[in-house]
Structure formats: structure tokens, C-alpha cells
Coordinates of C-alpha atoms in Angstrom, one line a residue:
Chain S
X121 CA 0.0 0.0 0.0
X122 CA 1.4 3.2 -0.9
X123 CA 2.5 5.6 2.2
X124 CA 0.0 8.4 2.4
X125 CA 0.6 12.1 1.4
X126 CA 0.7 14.6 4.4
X127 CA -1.2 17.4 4.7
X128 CA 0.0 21.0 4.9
X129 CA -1.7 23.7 6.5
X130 CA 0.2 27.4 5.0
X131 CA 0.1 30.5 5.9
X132 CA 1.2 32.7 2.7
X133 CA 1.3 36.3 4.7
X134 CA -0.9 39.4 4.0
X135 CA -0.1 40.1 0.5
X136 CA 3.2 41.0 -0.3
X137 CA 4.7 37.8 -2.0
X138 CA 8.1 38.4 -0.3
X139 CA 6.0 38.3 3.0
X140 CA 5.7 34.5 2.3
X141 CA 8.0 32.8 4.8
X142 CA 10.7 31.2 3.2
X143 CA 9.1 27.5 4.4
X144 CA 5.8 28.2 2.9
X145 CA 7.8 28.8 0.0
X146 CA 9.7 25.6 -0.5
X147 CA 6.8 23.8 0.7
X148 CA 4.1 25.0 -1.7
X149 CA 6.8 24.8 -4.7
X150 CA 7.0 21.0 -3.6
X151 CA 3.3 20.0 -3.0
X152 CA 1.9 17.8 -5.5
X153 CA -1.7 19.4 -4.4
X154 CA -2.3 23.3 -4.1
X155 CA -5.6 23.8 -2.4
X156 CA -6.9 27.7 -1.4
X157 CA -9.9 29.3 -1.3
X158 CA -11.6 30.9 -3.9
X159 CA -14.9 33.6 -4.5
X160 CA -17.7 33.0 -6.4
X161 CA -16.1 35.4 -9.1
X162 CA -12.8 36.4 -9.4
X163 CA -9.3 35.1 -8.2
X164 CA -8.1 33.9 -5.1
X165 CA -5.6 36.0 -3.1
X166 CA -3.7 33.1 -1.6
X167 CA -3.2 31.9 -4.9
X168 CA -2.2 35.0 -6.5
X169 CA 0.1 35.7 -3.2
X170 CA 2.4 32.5 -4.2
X171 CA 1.8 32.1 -8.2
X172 CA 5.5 32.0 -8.6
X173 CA 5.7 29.2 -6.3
X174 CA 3.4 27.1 -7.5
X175 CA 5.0 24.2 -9.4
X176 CA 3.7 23.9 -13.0
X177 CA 3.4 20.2 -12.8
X178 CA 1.0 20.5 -9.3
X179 CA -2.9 20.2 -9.2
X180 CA -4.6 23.0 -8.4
X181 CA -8.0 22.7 -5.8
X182 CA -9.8 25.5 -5.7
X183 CA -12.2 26.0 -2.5
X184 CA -15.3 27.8 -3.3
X185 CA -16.3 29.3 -0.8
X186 CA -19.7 31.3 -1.4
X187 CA -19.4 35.0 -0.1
X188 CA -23.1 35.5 1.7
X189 CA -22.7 38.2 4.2
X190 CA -23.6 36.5 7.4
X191 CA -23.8 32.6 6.2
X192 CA -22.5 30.0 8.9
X193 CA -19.3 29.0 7.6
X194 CA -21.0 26.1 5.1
X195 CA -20.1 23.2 6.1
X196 CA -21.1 21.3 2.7
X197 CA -18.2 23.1 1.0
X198 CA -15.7 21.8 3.8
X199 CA -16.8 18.5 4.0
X200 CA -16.3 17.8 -0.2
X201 CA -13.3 19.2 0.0
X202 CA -11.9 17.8 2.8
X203 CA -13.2 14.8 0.6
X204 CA -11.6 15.3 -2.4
X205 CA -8.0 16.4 -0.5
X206 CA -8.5 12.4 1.4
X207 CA -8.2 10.8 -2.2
X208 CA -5.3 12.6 -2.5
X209 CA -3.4 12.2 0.4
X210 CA -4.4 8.7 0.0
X211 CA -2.9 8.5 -2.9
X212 CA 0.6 9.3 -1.5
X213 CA 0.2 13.1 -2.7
X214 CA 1.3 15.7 0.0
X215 CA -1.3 18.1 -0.4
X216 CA -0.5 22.7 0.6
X217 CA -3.6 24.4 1.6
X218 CA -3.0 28.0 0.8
X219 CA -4.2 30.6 3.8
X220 CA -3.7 34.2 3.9
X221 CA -1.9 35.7 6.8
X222 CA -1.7 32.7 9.3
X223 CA -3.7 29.3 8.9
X224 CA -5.0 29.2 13.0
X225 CA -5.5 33.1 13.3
X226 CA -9.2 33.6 12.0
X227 CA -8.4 31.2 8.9
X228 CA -10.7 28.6 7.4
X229 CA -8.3 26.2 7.4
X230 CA -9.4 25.6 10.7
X231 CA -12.8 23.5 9.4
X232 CA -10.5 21.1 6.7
X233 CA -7.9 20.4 10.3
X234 CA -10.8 19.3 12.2
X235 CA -12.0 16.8 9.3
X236 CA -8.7 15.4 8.4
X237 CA -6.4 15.6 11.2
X238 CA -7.0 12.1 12.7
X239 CA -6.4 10.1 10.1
X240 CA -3.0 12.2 8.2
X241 CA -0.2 13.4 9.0
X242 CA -0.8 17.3 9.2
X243 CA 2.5 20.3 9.2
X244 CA 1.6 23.5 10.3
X245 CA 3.5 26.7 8.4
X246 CA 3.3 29.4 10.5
X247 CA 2.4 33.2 8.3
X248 CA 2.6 36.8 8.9
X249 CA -0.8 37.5 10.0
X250 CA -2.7 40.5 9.2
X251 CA -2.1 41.8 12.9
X252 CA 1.8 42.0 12.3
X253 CA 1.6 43.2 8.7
X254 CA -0.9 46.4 10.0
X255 CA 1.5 47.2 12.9
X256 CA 4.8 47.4 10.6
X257 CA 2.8 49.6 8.2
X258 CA 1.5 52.2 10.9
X259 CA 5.3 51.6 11.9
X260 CA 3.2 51.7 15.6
X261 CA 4.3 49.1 19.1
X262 CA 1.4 46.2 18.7
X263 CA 2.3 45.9 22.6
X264 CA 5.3 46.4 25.1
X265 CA 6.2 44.8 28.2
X266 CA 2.9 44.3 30.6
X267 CA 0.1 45.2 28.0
X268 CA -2.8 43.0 27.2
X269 CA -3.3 43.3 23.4
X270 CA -6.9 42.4 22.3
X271 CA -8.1 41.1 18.7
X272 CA -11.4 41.9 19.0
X273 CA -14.0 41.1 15.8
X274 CA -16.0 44.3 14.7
X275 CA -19.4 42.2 14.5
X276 CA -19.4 41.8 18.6
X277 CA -22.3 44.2 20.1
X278 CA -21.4 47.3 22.1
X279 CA -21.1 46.2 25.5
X280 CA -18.5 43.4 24.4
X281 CA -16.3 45.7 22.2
X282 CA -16.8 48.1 25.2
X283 CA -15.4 45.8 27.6
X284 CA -12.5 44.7 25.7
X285 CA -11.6 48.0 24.7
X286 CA -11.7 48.7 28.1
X287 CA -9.6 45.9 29.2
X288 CA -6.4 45.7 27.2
X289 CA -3.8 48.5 26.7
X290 CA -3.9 47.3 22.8
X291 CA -6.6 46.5 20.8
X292 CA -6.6 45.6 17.2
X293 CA -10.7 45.8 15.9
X294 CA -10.9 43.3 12.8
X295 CA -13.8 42.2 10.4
X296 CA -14.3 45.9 10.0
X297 CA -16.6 46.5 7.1
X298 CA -20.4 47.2 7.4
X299 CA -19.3 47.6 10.9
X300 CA -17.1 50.7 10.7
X301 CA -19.3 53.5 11.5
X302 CA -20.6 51.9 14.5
X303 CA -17.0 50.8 16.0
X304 CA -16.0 54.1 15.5
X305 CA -18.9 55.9 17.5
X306 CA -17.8 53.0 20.2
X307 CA -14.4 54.3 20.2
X308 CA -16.0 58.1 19.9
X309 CA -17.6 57.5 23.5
X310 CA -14.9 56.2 25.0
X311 CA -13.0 58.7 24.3
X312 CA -10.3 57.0 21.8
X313 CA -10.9 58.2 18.7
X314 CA -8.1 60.5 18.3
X315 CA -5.8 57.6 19.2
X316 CA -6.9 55.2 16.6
X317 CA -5.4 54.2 13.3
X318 CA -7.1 52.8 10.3
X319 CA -4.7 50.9 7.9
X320 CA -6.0 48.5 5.1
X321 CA -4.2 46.4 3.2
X322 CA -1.2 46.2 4.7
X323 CA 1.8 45.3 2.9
X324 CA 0.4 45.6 -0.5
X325 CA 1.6 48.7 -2.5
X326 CA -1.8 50.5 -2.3
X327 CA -1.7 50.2 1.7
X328 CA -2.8 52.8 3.8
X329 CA -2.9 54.2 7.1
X330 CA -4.2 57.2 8.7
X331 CA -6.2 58.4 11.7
X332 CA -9.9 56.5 12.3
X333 CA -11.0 59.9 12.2
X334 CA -10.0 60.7 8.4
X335 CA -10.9 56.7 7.3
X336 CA -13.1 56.1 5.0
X337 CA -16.8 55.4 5.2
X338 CA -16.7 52.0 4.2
X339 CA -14.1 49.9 5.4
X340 CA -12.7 47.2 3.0
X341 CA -12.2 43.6 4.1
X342 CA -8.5 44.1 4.6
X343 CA -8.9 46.4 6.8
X344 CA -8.1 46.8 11.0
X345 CA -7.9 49.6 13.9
X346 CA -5.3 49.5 15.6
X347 CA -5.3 51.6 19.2
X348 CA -2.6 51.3 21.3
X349 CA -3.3 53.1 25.1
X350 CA -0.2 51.9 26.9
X351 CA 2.1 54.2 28.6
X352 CA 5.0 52.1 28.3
X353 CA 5.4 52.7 24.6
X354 CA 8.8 54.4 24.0
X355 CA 10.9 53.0 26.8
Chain E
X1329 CA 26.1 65.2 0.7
X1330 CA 25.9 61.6 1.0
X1331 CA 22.4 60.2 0.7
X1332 CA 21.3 59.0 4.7
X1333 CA 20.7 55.2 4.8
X1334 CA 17.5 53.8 5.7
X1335 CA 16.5 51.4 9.0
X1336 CA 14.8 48.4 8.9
X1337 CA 13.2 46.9 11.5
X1338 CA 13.5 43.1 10.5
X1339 CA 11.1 39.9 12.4
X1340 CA 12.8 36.9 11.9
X1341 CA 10.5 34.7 13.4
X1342 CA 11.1 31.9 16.4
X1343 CA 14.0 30.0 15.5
X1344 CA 13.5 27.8 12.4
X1345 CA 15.8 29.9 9.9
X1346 CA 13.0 29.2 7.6
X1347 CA 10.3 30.5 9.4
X1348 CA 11.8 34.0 8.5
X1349 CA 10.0 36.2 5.8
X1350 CA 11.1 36.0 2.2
X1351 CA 11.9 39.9 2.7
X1352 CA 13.9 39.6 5.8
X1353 CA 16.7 37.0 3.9
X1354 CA 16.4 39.4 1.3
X1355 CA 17.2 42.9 3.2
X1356 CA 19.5 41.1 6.0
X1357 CA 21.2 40.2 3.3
X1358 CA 21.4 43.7 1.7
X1359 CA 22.1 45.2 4.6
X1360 CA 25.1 47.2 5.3
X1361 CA 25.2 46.6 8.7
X1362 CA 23.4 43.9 10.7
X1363 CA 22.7 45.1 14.6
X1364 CA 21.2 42.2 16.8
X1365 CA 20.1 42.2 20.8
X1366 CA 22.7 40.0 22.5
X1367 CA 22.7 38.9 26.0
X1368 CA 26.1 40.0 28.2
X1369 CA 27.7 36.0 27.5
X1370 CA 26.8 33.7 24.9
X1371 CA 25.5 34.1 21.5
X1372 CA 22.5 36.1 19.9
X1373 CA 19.4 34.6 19.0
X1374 CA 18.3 36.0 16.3
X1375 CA 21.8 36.4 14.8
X1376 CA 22.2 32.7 15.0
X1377 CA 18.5 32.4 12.9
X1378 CA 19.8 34.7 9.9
X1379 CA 23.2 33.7 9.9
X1380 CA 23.4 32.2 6.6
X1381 CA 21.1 35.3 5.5
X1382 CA 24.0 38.0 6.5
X1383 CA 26.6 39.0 4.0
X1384 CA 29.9 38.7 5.1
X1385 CA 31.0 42.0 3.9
X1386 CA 28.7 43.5 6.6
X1387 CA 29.2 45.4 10.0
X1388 CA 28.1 43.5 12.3
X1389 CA 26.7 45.3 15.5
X1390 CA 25.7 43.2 18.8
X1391 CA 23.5 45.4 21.1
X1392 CA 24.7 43.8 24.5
X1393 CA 21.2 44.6 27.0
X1394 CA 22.1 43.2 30.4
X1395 CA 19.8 40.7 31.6
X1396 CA 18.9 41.7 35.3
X1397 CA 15.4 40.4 36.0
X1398 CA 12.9 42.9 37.0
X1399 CA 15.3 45.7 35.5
X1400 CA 13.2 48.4 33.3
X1401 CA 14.4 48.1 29.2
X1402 CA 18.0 50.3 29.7
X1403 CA 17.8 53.4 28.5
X1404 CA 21.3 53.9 27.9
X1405 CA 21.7 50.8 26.0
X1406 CA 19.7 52.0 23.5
X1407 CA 20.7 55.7 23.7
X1408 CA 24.2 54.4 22.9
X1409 CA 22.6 51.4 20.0
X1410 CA 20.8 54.5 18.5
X1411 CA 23.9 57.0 18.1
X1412 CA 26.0 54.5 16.5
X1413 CA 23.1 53.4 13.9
X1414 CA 22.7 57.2 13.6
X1415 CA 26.7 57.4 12.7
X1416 CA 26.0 54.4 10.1
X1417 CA 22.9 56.2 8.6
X1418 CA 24.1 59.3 7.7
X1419 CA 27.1 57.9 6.5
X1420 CA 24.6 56.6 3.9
X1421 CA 24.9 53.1 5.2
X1422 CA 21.3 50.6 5.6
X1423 CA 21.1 49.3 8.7
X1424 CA 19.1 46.0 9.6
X1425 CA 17.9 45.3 12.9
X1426 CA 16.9 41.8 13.5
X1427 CA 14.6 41.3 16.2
X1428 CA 12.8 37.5 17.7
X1429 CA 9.4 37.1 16.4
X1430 CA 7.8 40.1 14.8
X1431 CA 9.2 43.3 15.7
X1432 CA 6.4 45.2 17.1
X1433 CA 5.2 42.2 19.1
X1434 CA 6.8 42.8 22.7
X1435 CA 9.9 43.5 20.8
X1436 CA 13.2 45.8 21.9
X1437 CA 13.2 47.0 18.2
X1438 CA 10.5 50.2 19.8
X1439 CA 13.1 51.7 21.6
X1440 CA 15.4 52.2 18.6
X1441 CA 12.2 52.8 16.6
X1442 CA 11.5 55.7 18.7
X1443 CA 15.0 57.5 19.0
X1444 CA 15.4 57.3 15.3
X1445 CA 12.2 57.8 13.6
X1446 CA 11.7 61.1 13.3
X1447 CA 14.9 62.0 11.3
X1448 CA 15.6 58.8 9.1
X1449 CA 13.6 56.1 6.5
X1450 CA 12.1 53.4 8.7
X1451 CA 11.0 50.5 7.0
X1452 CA 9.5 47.4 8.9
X1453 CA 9.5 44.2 7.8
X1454 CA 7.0 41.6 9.5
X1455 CA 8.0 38.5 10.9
X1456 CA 6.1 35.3 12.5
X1457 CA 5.4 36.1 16.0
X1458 CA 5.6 33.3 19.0
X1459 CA 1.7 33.6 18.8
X1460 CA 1.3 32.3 15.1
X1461 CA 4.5 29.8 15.6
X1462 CA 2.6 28.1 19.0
X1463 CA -0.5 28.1 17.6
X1464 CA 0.9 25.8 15.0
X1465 CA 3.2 23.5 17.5
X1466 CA 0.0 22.6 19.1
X1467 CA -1.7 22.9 15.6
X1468 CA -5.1 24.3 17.6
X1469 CA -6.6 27.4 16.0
X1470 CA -6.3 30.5 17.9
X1471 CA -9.6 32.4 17.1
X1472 CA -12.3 31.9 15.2
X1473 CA -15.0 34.3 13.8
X1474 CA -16.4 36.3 16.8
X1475 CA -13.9 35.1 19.2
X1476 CA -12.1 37.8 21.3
X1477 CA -8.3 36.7 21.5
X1478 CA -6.2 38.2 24.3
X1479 CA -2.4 38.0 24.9
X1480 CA -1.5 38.6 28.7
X1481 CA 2.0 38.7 30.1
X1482 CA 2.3 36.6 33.0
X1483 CA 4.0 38.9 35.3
X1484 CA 0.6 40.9 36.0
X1485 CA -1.4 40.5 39.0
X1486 CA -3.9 37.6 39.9
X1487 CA -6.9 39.6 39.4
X1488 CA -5.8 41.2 35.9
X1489 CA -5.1 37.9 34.9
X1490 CA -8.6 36.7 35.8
X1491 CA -10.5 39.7 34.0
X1492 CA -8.2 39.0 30.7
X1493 CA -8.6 35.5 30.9
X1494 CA -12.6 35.5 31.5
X1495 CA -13.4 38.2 29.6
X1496 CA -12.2 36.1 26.2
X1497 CA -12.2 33.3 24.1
X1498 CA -9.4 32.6 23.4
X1499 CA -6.3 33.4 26.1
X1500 CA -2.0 33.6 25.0
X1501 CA -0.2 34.0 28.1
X1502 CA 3.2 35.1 27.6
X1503 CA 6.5 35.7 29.5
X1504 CA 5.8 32.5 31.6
X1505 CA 9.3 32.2 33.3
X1506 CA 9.0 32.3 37.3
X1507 CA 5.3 32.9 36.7
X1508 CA 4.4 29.5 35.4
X1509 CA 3.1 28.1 39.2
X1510 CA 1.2 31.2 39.7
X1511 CA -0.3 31.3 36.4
X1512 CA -1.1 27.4 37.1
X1513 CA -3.2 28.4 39.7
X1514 CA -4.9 30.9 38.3
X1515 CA -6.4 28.7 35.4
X1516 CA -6.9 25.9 37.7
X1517 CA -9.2 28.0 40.1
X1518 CA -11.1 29.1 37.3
X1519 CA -12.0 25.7 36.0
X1520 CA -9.7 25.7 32.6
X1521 CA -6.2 23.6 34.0
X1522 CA -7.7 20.5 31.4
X1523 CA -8.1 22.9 28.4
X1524 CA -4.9 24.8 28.7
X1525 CA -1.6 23.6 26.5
X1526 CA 1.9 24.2 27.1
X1527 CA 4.1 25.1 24.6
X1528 CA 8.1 25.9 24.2
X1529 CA 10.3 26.9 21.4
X1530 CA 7.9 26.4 19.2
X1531 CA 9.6 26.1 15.3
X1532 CA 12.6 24.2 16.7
X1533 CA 13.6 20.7 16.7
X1534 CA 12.8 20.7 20.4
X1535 CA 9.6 22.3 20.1
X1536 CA 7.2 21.1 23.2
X1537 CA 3.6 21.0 23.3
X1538 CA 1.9 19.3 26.0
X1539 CA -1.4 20.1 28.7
X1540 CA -0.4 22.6 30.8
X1541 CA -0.7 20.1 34.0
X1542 CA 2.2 18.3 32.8
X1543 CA 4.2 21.2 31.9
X1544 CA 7.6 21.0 34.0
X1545 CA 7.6 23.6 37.1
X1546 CA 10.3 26.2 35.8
X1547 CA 9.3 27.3 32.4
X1548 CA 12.0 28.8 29.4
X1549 CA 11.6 32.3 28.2
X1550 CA 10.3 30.8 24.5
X1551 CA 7.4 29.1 26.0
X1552 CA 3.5 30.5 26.6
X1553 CA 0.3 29.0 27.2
X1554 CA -2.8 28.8 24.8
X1555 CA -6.1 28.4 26.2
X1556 CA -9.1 28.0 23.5
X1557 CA -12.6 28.2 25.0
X1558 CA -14.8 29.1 22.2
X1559 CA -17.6 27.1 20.7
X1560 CA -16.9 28.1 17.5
X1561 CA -13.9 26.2 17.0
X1562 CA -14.1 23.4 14.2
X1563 CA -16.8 24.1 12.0

């Protein structure tokens, strides 16, 4: 019986190709299978992040994921693919699943781990996460010495964002987009809003950063706030 | 006059050399001088990860910090760090500053940041943090949709630990050291000493993961805790 394939879970960074760690280079130019996920329409970003890695000879797997604003992550799509990257890996194929940033930091590679981990042999690659890549471009201390640093999703009511506002000396505010406005008024009330910066896609040539005050109405998805609150910034 | 060089603050990531950024091998490799944190005996760190990335026609400048526990980040060190990168830079000379993990993540790198900032060309380049790097040791995800995460340094107080660790689902607590028993304790009164993993040196060949009740008393400076208490968490 032929050994089976392993299975490698990739994080390709936030954009920039040379972001890519130099593993997740190597590794996605050796895998017989290249897996990422994919719109409706359109390209995927993972994919286009490492197109020069990509071996000509591999397989490509698209994972189509359908982009409906508030859908449960749908299972039906993780399930046949985690499916379709079994026959592989049974077949002796090592299979990369592409993920942008880092795979275990908000990623869906998350639901195809849970369905295949117990029967295959599974290698994490580590990634520049979305968190690192806005901090280096608002050239801004994520956190020093005794801070708490919150990620804190943008969908969470009020009293929640409140609270963790409120409880760490750094908070990074993701999943912006429909939610801007109202995160800001959040941040308005308590008094922040001259402290935070908005910066959206971060490490790509068209990033940006400037004051939440002066961001833009509607926030893209590759978007954050960062607020840092700390007095231990500039030691 | 003689064009000033420019300062890049460089993450290397946790210790597998290829764990580091595309970028970093490329600029640390560029670079005309290569300045490192070093402790007062044995070797640097995160020279020892880029090694084979740094040219050996480079300056190579160790920034010795003394390593007295409890001691606040030494101003002077850095005041002294700073003026002789300032000498390099406006002798029009690019100067690379490698720093563990990503460099605004708890990093040194903020302290030369600050002093030089305002009259030179910064440019950051992002590297893996310990966050990303332990998440994948213990291949667990660290947050998932709506999940608050929270990193807490260990040293602070019983009752700030509590609030950070209740008030989200999903808890990194970092700079265990001394603090490890303490810490212990704190998870264990609060019911989660089954859920919480161990982890150390996470990227190397002697990475550990394990549950935190068998984690050994005295714990390494390259080791946290991950706790994961979400629902949300395999989809």
C-alpha cells in the first residue's frame, strides 16, 4: 500500500509575496496538491500571493467558498473538499492548503484540520498575520512589556467591544466593514478616537494608514484599527 | 552630501531559519550593517536564525542589554545602539535590525524605533510572532469568527489575569518564566487547568507541546500557554 501524502496547513502572509516565509515557499513549490480558497467570481488571493511558487506540474483545488454576508461558515463546502483532499493524500500526494496571513488566526483552514487531522499526517507553516503586517505599516508598538493586546472582531455588540476596549492597553478591531461607523462611534464614547489608526491592506503597494478619524466610510475587508493606550510605549 | 541610509526593522520569526520572511533573507542580506540584541555571555538569538542570510562584507553590530530580572528596558543601552546606527545612517549606510518574532510584538526594536524615527527612513518588515508559531506546534486554532483573543503577560497581578482570561475566548499567556506556578493556579481555580496547552520553542527541533498540568515547574523564556474556549472552533 502506498505511504500516504501529508497534509500542509500554510500561511502565505498578508499580500506581499516576499511576506511569504521562506518555508511556505519551499513547501508550496514541492506540493503535489495546491488547495486555497476561492470567490464566487474572481481570483483567489492566496493563490495569486504565491503564483511564482506554485510548481507547474501540481494540481490545483480551488475552494469555493460562497461569499453570503452573514452565512454559517458552510459546512457542505468543507466536508467535499476535505473529501476530495482524502483521495489525494491517500494516494501518496502531499497536499499545501494556501491561507492568507496565518492558517489558526481567523483562517478557514481551521474547518478542513478538524475533518482530516486524525487520520493524516498534518505540518503547520506558520504566516505573517494581518495583525503584524498592519503594525509594521503604521510603523506603531502592537504591545510592550505588561500590555494585554486584544483582537477583537468588529461584529461583537457594544457592551462586548466596550469591555474589551476597556480591558487591554492594545486592541486591534478586525472584520471591520459594514461595521465601521458603528465601532467608531464605540471608540468616539470612550473617548479614543483621536488615538486610533485605520490601515488597510497592509503590505500591499496601495496600503494605507491614517487616523480613524479621516478613514473612509466603508471599510474594505482588509482592513483593522489599531489603538494602542499603553504608557510604556517608547521606553 | 551623502544620501542617509534607511533602518529596517527586521522579524525573523522563532528560530527555524525558515520561518523567516522571504523579505527579511532578502534585506538582511542587503544590509550594510546587521545590529542584533545580544545577551552580556553567549550568542545572539536571532543572529544565529539569519546567519546564513548576513553577508559577510557586513558590519556586524551586537546590542549587548544586560539581563537583570525585573530591570526596566535600559535606557542607555539603546541611547548608545541609537547613536552609533545614527553614525552608520548618515554615513549613507542601511542598517538592519533583527529582532525575535515580529518586531512590534513585545519587541526591543521600539526603543530604537523611537530614537530614530523622526529623522531617518524606517522601513519594517513583519516576521512570525511566537503567537502564530505556538498556535501551529499545538496545531489548535487561535480564534475563530467572533472570538475575542487576548495576549497577557504573566507577570501581572492575579486579578488582571482573571478579568483578561474571562473576559475572552481565546487566552495567550506570555513571558511565563517564574510565573508559570502562579499562572497554574490561576487557570486551575477558574476551572480551565484540562483545556490549557503548554508550549516551548515552538519552530525548533525541540519544540514542546503538551497540557499545561504536565508542563515542567520552571518554564523557558520561548514558551507560553494557549487556552481555546470558544464554541466556535471546528466548523
Amino acid at each position: 500500500m502506498a505511504k500516504k501524502g501529508i497534509l500542509f496547513g500554510v500561511g502565505v502572509g498578508t499580500g506581499d509575496p516576499e511576506l511569504a516565509t521562506r518555508k511556505a515557499w519551499r513547501v508550496v513549490g514541492e506540493a503535489d496538491v495546491v488547495a486555497y480558497p476561492a470567490p464566487d467570481e474572481g481570483g483567489s488571493f492566496s493563490r495569486q500571493i504565491m503564483a511564482e511558487a506554485i510548481s507547474p506540474d501540481a494540481i490545483e483545488m480551488p475552494i469555493v467558498v460562497p461569499m453570503i454576508a452573514g452565512a454559517a461558515p458552510a459546512h457542505a463546502v468543507y466536508d467535499a473538499a476535505a473529501a476530495r483532499i482524502k483521495t489525494y493524500l491517500d494516494a501518496g500526494l502531499n497536499v499545501a492548503v494556501l491561507c492568507e496571513g496565518d492558517a489558526l488566526f481567523y483562517g478557514s483552514f481551521m474547518y478542513v484540520l478538524a475533518r482530516l487531522k486524525d487520520e493524516y499526517q498534518v505540518e503547520m507553516v506558520a504566516g505573517v498575520s494581518s495583525l503584524m503586517a498592519a503594525a509594521s505599516a503604521a510603523q506603531q508598538p502592537l504591545a510592550s512589556r505588561a500590555d494585554v493586546l486584544s483582537v477583537v472582531p468588529a461584529p461583537l455588540d457594544d457592551a462586548r467591544l466596550e469591555a474589551a476596549i476597556l480591558g487591554a492597553e492594545s486592541v486591534a478591531i478586525i472584520k471591520l466593514g459594514r461595521h465601521l461607523a458603528r465601532v467608531r462611534g464605540v471608540l468616539e464614547r470612550l473617548g479614543f478616537l483621536d488615538d486610533a489608526l485605520y490601515i488597510s491592506h497592509a503590505s500591499l503597494p496601495h496600503q494605507q494608514f491614517l487616523p480613524l478619524a479621516d478613514a473612509p466610510a466603508d471599510a474594505p475587508y482588509f482592513s483593522m484599527i489599531l489603538l494602542y493606550k499603553g504608557d510604556a510605549l517608547w521606553g
